[in-house]
């Protein structure tokens, strides 16, 4: 807290004592003064001499206003004069105001005349803070006027924030160029502006009861920035931060849940069609090698395994209990599982908060917490962890091992993940349904995946976050090493938010999510299919070491579309140096085009693809390749696929490991060629120039955020 | 031409005579006056009384400036005063200027004092015109200042344009709301602004030698609009409009080309691997029932058909000659084909303009034109027209008949079209390569497809347009009846354009294309795969009759993502009236959610899908359905697919024909279900919530532009 926090505390206490949720302008100014937020200089003059002296202090021009408890309509009373530019004007202005006020109401008590520095020079910006339901205190910055009001050109960050983050906000609006000075206008004092943003962030972080701050407009000039108007709102009952478990404790539970020595199935059944039967079958058919204990009071054995009447009867330790019983029986069974000491309760049953039974859900959370049991769900399909051959779900087994972990908040999306994975043979480490997120949420899962040697990439579908800050912290940490892909649903359902301030009205859920997830290093997927394709492709690509992307194409038409896609995805087409250009030219026909895209032309034999791709991989100035293939008789699809896979592998063996993505245009044989390429670590798609470039773009977004490009 | 065109002609002649390509400010003003474009009122005063009178005429406040051939630095001489607001100020201002000028240079010849209306009130906008290489004269409109300079918020239309089109431009910028008045500011005089846009359009259309016009800024107030600064550039050698053939003539050729009674293959070959062999095989294997004449001087028969040494020897009429010979032999053979009277020469050979041989290409165009032969290509794969079983190409036959015609400028993209069509069993009427477009271009093809009873939708990949205006005219006409989908490649390759004016600098190729294609009613596809999916899906969907879209979903998670996609695609989620809400509720569990999306919940039997979808189809207030399916044991994918196909068919039979698109989330069986649904006229995609909504959005964009929604 700032040393001058006491002065803020005093103002807030007074407002609280008076039951107010909005501060007055002088109170706002006091708080700004305490936090070093510049407001226009001002003073109260009782004589013309004093007025001139104050004007000298605050700087000309000034605005002068009558101060009188008896004069409410100052302008009507002739009590306001703007734009006084010289000491003489100030002097005569003082006299005119006093005379007008006297004429307006001879009995009015006059405190004096307020002399305030008149602003208006420089750029008009808005700096604010709101309390977001997901992320808590959030700072906003935008250009004032129509840009922010009509075009909503505004950016958000978690409060408090560093000077670097505040400076970053200045560059993160669409009209950022304006702040650097355009049309002959001077640029703003970036340090002053960033400093003000930082101070607002510190203020709301220090005082949780400050729910909204609105500095609007702030006049940002070539030297300094001044908040012309200050509005501060209070919430007497600020939301308490979410309680978090220590990392060690989370990991201890998660490791037992994902790598259990034993699994009990509560409600195991021999009857086909029952969920308790599907779960049993998937555990066994999936190849899980730990112990499986069917729990069913009415059976002596199920699928060849001895059944127990209750989990208490199991004569061994149990790590995980999968619940496959109706909601109404869950509480009692969970109580028993808790006493047994299970680490995780996998709550497949529905019929809790999602159908309106919040009490029922609160009850099982209470039971779980009391026993130190972590609860996944309820209302989920279960979870997969392929390194342990663990399919604790009522769906079907999945066995293609790989390095991406996927989670979904919705069962439908979980099923789409499963189907997509199966059809594309996507290598997966885990698929996890989080459902109602009564307990285990994305933070817990990220904490596990972070240290999970089998997971190198995480993709999460989510509709909300229980603890936005917890997620940001975890994602920031994880994404430094492993890409974290997020599909945030409900993007466009801007919550109808009761807006008490300008900033509040701007803080539509999605923009806040978007800015803050990006700051956390998360790669946001625009849609479901994008999330799935990123998840499939990102782990296959090595991390690029720089921004130089080169397109090599057999079809000029694909080259143009691939260039479009590169620009759309924020990729930089390398300007090919002359020596490299000549080296490429040596391999392509004279009417082909070097430059970038490099158009090797359509009728070329396999060697032309091989030579140019090898050159692209081996030259250290090139960092990533985008290939455009055109189906011809001379170089048929599978010939292309095999040669690219071979060249990529050979160059990789030499240490030339770069992302290579390919777009294949041709008859249906290109589908098989793409499959072959994927199997050999080259991302390749048929009938699209957009997808291969989009996944490369996603990889780059991650690598940049993780600081791996040195940029 | 405006009656006052003579005055413009006079100014232009003078500039031409003096070899100038830029007009002076007074010349610009003269032209504006002639076309009714308001510029600030002004006059020359020689006495203080005159100054007051002029100020009275032009309106206060005014700017006053000394006019003297001897005083170049007016401000230094004390010869400029701004912001004179009263007649008294004007009078004393005149005297001050005259005194200052006299003091500055007692010998200076003084013409008088210019009194000009001072602008600055109202909104600053820019109105301009440029000569686009593709579309010719184009008008631009945007908000002035930062919005247009930094954010490039500008819109374009072909010149000349109607008042309605000009008014539309005011709504077509992102900051359109500003013009309606925000933050307490008054809105602009829309009629005055639109009128000025219209006049600029008329001016550049009337005088092709005016290459650029820049009215920047224009001050648009609550009443009237005034161009404060006028800049007009001339091009002494304006581009001549492209020559066009009469529609009847185009159609006569195109009908013979697409529905030929006979086809000659010049360079036919019996040798596998040769292009002339592939073409022969495809014609025969494809099932073409007209006559096929192999032309080859070295063979007596090819594939069982009598061969001819030259086309001249063929004893029958020949409609189409397919060229499968090297470029160097083309001219002579074309000469012969021309004499034979073929309607179309299908120029497969490459080695013309695309390899730099522009002369060679010009030569064959000349030969073709001389004989009245239309030339497709060169440098193409050929063309397909399925209603005639015609595969005049060296690729492979394609036989899935349907109603979409596709064209591509690039061979690679053509191959992608073929592969995609085959794998999705897309029903196609034609696939046409246009290659170098030496003669036949998109306009010709549109003219044919417009009246082709076998084509109901057209999709075109293009990199440029030979005759932008011709295309716009054709597309405008065709798209009223049949969707025209365009993939314009090179979107982001903003040509480095030598910008002589502000407007010129703004006219990046793609924004001009985008605005003008949209005005032509074209549905633009953002990428290759989008074009292909639109082409596949649009013909399957009936035209919606209104904007009310309803989502019915088994998976809540899909519902949220489908809503996101609807907003992204400009679709309106219907607000469900209470009676309809109750009707839906009657079919779904109590914890399901009515409203929109209608969440029927996951565990429901087929009947719940059937009932709700039937209700959605039969209620006339609903215009389109988006379905979200969730794979469950209770309603497996094929059960869902069959029931939806049945309900849709039954309701269609009752006249309830509405677009229905579906997103299927589930295990791999959903792929088969999607295929089944497509086969039964329901657009359905697995593992994506974006694609089904994107194609519905494309259908809506077309229907709106075609005026079919009555909106």
Tab-separated table of N, CA, C and O in Angstrom, chain A residues 259-320:
chain	number	residue	atom	x	y	z
A	259	UNK	N	-2.895	-41.093	-11.853
A	259	UNK	CA	-2.083	-42.320	-11.872
A	259	UNK	C	-2.475	-43.213	-10.700
A	259	UNK	O	-1.650	-43.527	-9.830
A	260	UNK	N	-3.738	-43.628	-10.689
A	260	UNK	CA	-4.223	-44.370	-9.521
A	260	UNK	C	-3.702	-45.811	-9.518
A	260	UNK	O	-3.567	-46.429	-10.571
A	261	UNK	N	-3.450	-46.323	-8.324
A	261	UNK	CA	-3.104	-47.750	-8.232
A	261	UNK	C	-4.369	-48.581	-8.268
A	261	UNK	O	-4.349	-49.755	-8.601
A	262	UNK	N	-5.494	-47.949	-7.909
A	262	UNK	CA	-6.741	-48.715	-7.888
A	262	UNK	C	-7.929	-47.791	-8.102
A	262	UNK	O	-7.894	-46.621	-7.726
A	263	UNK	N	-8.970	-48.347	-8.727
A	263	UNK	CA	-10.180	-47.586	-9.023
A	263	UNK	C	-11.397	-48.386	-8.576
A	263	UNK	O	-11.523	-49.570	-8.928
A	264	UNK	N	-12.253	-47.758	-7.805
A	264	UNK	CA	-13.520	-48.405	-7.441
A	264	UNK	C	-14.628	-47.816	-8.300
A	264	UNK	O	-14.634	-46.604	-8.562
A	265	UNK	N	-15.534	-48.676	-8.770
A	265	UNK	CA	-16.666	-48.189	-9.569
A	265	UNK	C	-17.930	-48.358	-8.732
A	265	UNK	O	-18.406	-49.483	-8.524
A	266	UNK	N	-18.421	-47.250	-8.221
A	266	UNK	CA	-19.589	-47.301	-7.336
A	266	UNK	C	-20.836	-47.317	-8.215
A	266	UNK	O	-21.121	-46.351	-8.920
A	267	UNK	N	-21.525	-48.447	-8.186
A	267	UNK	CA	-22.663	-48.652	-9.079
A	267	UNK	C	-22.258	-49.469	-10.293
A	267	UNK	O	-22.905	-49.407	-11.340
A	268	UNK	N	-21.169	-50.249	-10.140
A	268	UNK	CA	-20.728	-51.131	-11.229
A	268	UNK	C	-21.866	-52.095	-11.562
A	268	UNK	O	-22.642	-52.479	-10.676
A	269	UNK	N	-21.976	-52.436	-12.852
A	269	UNK	CA	-23.107	-53.273	-13.245
A	269	UNK	C	-22.686	-54.231	-14.351
A	269	UNK	O	-21.791	-53.934	-15.142
A	270	UNK	N	-23.348	-55.394	-14.358
A	270	UNK	CA	-23.073	-56.362	-15.414
A	270	UNK	C	-24.050	-56.162	-16.565
A	270	UNK	O	-23.961	-56.833	-17.596
A	271	UNK	N	-24.961	-55.260	-16.407
A	271	UNK	CA	-26.053	-55.106	-17.372
A	271	UNK	C	-25.686	-54.094	-18.466
A	271	UNK	O	-25.478	-52.906	-18.175
A	272	UNK	N	-25.636	-54.564	-19.700
A	272	UNK	CA	-25.288	-53.693	-20.824
A	272	UNK	C	-26.264	-52.503	-20.893
A	272	UNK	O	-27.461	-52.682	-20.674
A	273	UNK	N	-25.729	-51.332	-21.217
A	273	UNK	CA	-26.587	-50.161	-21.328
A	273	UNK	C	-26.541	-49.299	-20.080
A	273	UNK	O	-26.827	-48.107	-20.127
A	274	UNK	N	-26.160	-49.916	-18.939
A	274	UNK	CA	-26.033	-49.131	-17.695
A	274	UNK	C	-24.694	-48.394	-17.704
A	274	UNK	O	-23.681	-48.933	-18.179
A	275	UNK	N	-24.686	-47.220	-17.139
A	275	UNK	CA	-23.437	-46.449	-17.080
A	275	UNK	C	-22.380	-47.208	-16.292
A	275	UNK	O	-21.206	-47.276	-16.677
A	276	UNK	N	-22.811	-47.854	-15.188
A	276	UNK	CA	-21.872	-48.610	-14.350
A	276	UNK	C	-21.273	-49.793	-15.081
A	276	UNK	O	-20.212	-50.302	-14.720
A	277	UNK	N	-21.947	-50.227	-16.143
A	277	UNK	CA	-21.402	-51.297	-16.971
A	277	UNK	C	-20.393	-50.738	-17.970
A	277	UNK	O	-19.310	-51.287	-18.160
A	278	UNK	N	-20.761	-49.628	-18.583
A	278	UNK	CA	-19.847	-49.005	-19.556
A	278	UNK	C	-18.530	-48.635	-18.889
A	278	UNK	O	-17.454	-48.862	-19.450
A	279	UNK	N	-18.600	-48.074	-17.698
A	279	UNK	CA	-17.375	-47.668	-17.012
A	279	UNK	C	-16.498	-48.893	-16.747
A	279	UNK	O	-15.292	-48.887	-17.016
A	280	UNK	N	-17.101	-49.961	-16.247
A	280	UNK	CA	-16.344	-51.196	-15.983
A	280	UNK	C	-15.666	-51.698	-17.255
A	280	UNK	O	-14.485	-52.037	-17.273
A	281	UNK	N	-16.466	-51.743	-18.312
A	281	UNK	CA	-15.949	-52.277	-19.568
A	281	UNK	C	-14.791	-51.435	-20.096
A	281	UNK	O	-13.781	-51.949	-20.558
A	282	UNK	N	-14.945	-50.118	-19.997
A	282	UNK	CA	-13.897	-49.236	-20.515
A	282	UNK	C	-12.621	-49.346	-19.704
A	282	UNK	O	-11.517	-49.289	-20.254
A	283	UNK	N	-12.766	-49.508	-18.378
A	283	UNK	CA	-11.568	-49.679	-17.549
A	283	UNK	C	-10.836	-50.947	-17.964
A	283	UNK	O	-9.615	-50.947	-18.160
A	284	UNK	N	-11.615	-52.023	-18.142
A	284	UNK	CA	-10.997	-53.310	-18.454
A	284	UNK	C	-10.526	-53.352	-19.910
A	284	UNK	O	-9.359	-53.638	-20.198
A	285	UNK	N	-11.417	-53.009	-20.842
A	285	UNK	CA	-11.043	-53.043	-22.267
A	285	UNK	C	-9.952	-52.026	-22.587
A	285	UNK	O	-9.159	-52.215	-23.507
A	286	UNK	N	-9.927	-50.947	-21.857
A	286	UNK	CA	-8.928	-49.908	-22.116
A	286	UNK	C	-7.524	-50.341	-21.733
A	286	UNK	O	-6.550	-49.714	-22.135
A	287	UNK	N	-7.431	-51.399	-20.931
A	287	UNK	CA	-6.114	-51.919	-20.598
A	287	UNK	C	-5.532	-51.363	-19.311
A	287	UNK	O	-4.327	-51.498	-19.061
A	288	UNK	N	-6.375	-50.773	-18.479
A	288	UNK	CA	-5.882	-50.253	-17.200
A	288	UNK	C	-5.306	-51.403	-16.381
A	288	UNK	O	-5.928	-52.454	-16.243
A	289	UNK	N	-4.106	-51.194	-15.840
A	289	UNK	CA	-3.440	-52.307	-15.170
A	289	UNK	C	-3.463	-52.243	-13.649
A	289	UNK	O	-2.944	-53.124	-12.979
A	290	UNK	N	-4.080	-51.179	-13.109
A	290	UNK	CA	-4.248	-51.139	-11.652
A	290	UNK	C	-5.412	-52.037	-11.240
A	290	UNK	O	-6.006	-52.744	-12.065
A	291	UNK	N	-5.721	-52.009	-9.941
A	291	UNK	CA	-6.834	-52.841	-9.468
A	291	UNK	C	-8.149	-52.137	-9.742
A	291	UNK	O	-8.263	-50.915	-9.628
A	292	UNK	N	-9.172	-52.925	-10.096
A	292	UNK	CA	-10.515	-52.383	-10.304
A	292	UNK	C	-11.460	-53.068	-9.326
A	292	UNK	O	-11.493	-54.303	-9.262
A	293	UNK	N	-12.190	-52.276	-8.556
A	293	UNK	CA	-13.120	-52.844	-7.579
A	293	UNK	C	-14.547	-52.455	-7.924
A	293	UNK	O	-14.952	-51.307	-7.697
A	294	UNK	N	-15.325	-53.379	-8.464
A	294	UNK	CA	-16.743	-53.067	-8.675
A	294	UNK	C	-17.467	-53.001	-7.329
A	294	UNK	O	-17.269	-53.882	-6.483
A	295	UNK	N	-18.262	-51.953	-7.165
A	295	UNK	CA	-19.037	-51.820	-5.928
A	295	UNK	C	-20.510	-51.955	-6.295
A	295	UNK	O	-21.042	-51.146	-7.062
A	296	UNK	N	-21.137	-53.003	-5.752
A	296	UNK	CA	-22.559	-53.228	-6.034
A	296	UNK	C	-23.079	-54.203	-4.987
A	296	UNK	O	-22.639	-55.347	-4.927
A	297	UNK	N	-24.005	-53.758	-4.150
A	297	UNK	CA	-24.459	-54.622	-3.044
A	297	UNK	C	-25.190	-55.860	-3.534
A	297	UNK	O	-25.359	-56.816	-2.795
A	298	UNK	N	-25.622	-55.841	-4.831
A	298	UNK	CA	-26.458	-56.954	-5.301
A	298	UNK	C	-25.693	-57.965	-6.152
A	298	UNK	O	-26.298	-58.849	-6.745
A	299	UNK	N	-24.378	-57.833	-6.245
A	299	UNK	CA	-23.633	-58.761	-7.098
A	299	UNK	C	-22.424	-59.305	-6.342
A	299	UNK	O	-21.878	-58.625	-5.465
A	300	UNK	N	-22.048	-60.503	-6.680
A	300	UNK	CA	-20.861	-61.056	-6.023
A	300	UNK	C	-19.632	-60.861	-6.911
A	300	UNK	O	-18.527	-60.677	-6.433
A	301	UNK	N	-19.828	-60.905	-8.205
A	301	UNK	CA	-18.736	-60.531	-9.094
A	301	UNK	C	-19.306	-59.897	-10.351
A	301	UNK	O	-20.446	-60.160	-10.737
A	302	UNK	N	-18.496	-59.035	-10.958
A	302	UNK	CA	-18.917	-58.316	-12.167
A	302	UNK	C	-17.767	-58.362	-13.160
A	302	UNK	O	-16.638	-57.973	-12.822
A	303	UNK	N	-18.047	-58.834	-14.336
A	303	UNK	CA	-17.040	-58.960	-15.391
A	303	UNK	C	-15.791	-59.674	-14.868
A	303	UNK	O	-14.658	-59.273	-15.153
A	304	UNK	N	-16.033	-60.699	-14.077
A	304	UNK	CA	-14.938	-61.527	-13.599
A	304	UNK	C	-14.192	-60.983	-12.395
A	304	UNK	O	-13.225	-61.593	-11.928
A	305	UNK	N	-14.613	-59.827	-11.899
A	305	UNK	CA	-13.924	-59.270	-10.732
A	305	UNK	C	-14.843	-59.362	-9.517
A	305	UNK	O	-16.056	-59.159	-9.634
A	306	UNK	N	-14.279	-59.646	-8.339
A	306	UNK	CA	-15.116	-59.726	-7.146
A	306	UNK	C	-15.747	-58.369	-6.840
A	306	UNK	O	-15.066	-57.339	-6.880
A	307	UNK	N	-17.052	-58.363	-6.588
A	307	UNK	CA	-17.744	-57.122	-6.279
A	307	UNK	C	-17.883	-56.964	-4.771
A	307	UNK	O	-17.898	-57.947	-4.032
A	308	UNK	N	-17.954	-55.700	-4.341
A	308	UNK	CA	-18.105	-55.415	-2.916
A	308	UNK	C	-19.420	-54.678	-2.705
A	308	UNK	O	-19.851	-53.895	-3.566
A	309	UNK	N	-20.025	-54.899	-1.522
A	309	UNK	CA	-21.315	-54.261	-1.239
A	309	UNK	C	-21.129	-52.757	-1.048
A	309	UNK	O	-22.010	-51.957	-1.381
A	310	UNK	N	-19.980	-52.373	-0.507
A	310	UNK	CA	-19.688	-50.953	-0.321
A	310	UNK	C	-18.199	-50.754	-0.421
A	310	UNK	O	-17.420	-51.712	-0.304
A	311	UNK	N	-17.781	-49.512	-0.650
A	311	UNK	CA	-16.354	-49.261	-0.812
A	311	UNK	C	-15.595	-49.540	0.486
A	311	UNK	O	-14.422	-49.907	0.467
A	312	UNK	N	-16.306	-49.447	1.618
A	312	UNK	CA	-15.674	-49.711	2.916
A	312	UNK	C	-15.175	-51.149	3.001
A	312	UNK	O	-14.201	-51.449	3.691
A	313	UNK	N	-15.871	-52.021	2.262
A	313	UNK	CA	-15.512	-53.443	2.320
A	313	UNK	C	-14.262	-53.798	1.516
A	313	UNK	O	-13.745	-54.910	1.623
A	314	UNK	N	-13.833	-52.909	0.637
A	314	UNK	CA	-12.663	-53.226	-0.191
A	314	UNK	C	-11.441	-53.365	0.717
A	314	UNK	O	-11.145	-52.456	1.490
A	315	UNK	N	-10.743	-54.490	0.635
A	315	UNK	CA	-9.648	-54.724	1.580
A	315	UNK	C	-8.319	-54.093	1.150
A	315	UNK	O	-7.276	-54.467	1.675
A	316	UNK	N	-8.345	-53.201	0.171
A	316	UNK	CA	-7.126	-52.534	-0.297
A	316	UNK	C	-7.341	-51.030	-0.284
A	316	UNK	O	-8.470	-50.554	-0.141
A	317	UNK	N	-6.243	-50.264	-0.476
A	317	UNK	CA	-6.388	-48.818	-0.626
A	317	UNK	C	-7.067	-48.509	-1.956
A	317	UNK	O	-6.838	-49.207	-2.953
A	318	UNK	N	-7.845	-47.464	-1.975
A	318	UNK	CA	-8.517	-47.046	-3.212
A	318	UNK	C	-8.140	-45.593	-3.501
A	318	UNK	O	-8.300	-44.723	-2.640
A	319	UNK	N	-7.607	-45.345	-4.693
A	319	UNK	CA	-7.235	-43.975	-5.056
A	319	UNK	C	-8.404	-43.189	-5.634
A	319	UNK	O	-8.594	-42.023	-5.334
A	320	UNK	N	-9.155	-43.861	-6.517
A	320	UNK	CA	-10.221	-43.155	-7.233
A	320	UNK	C	-11.531	-43.917	-7.113
A	320	UNK	O	-11.552	-45.140	-7.265
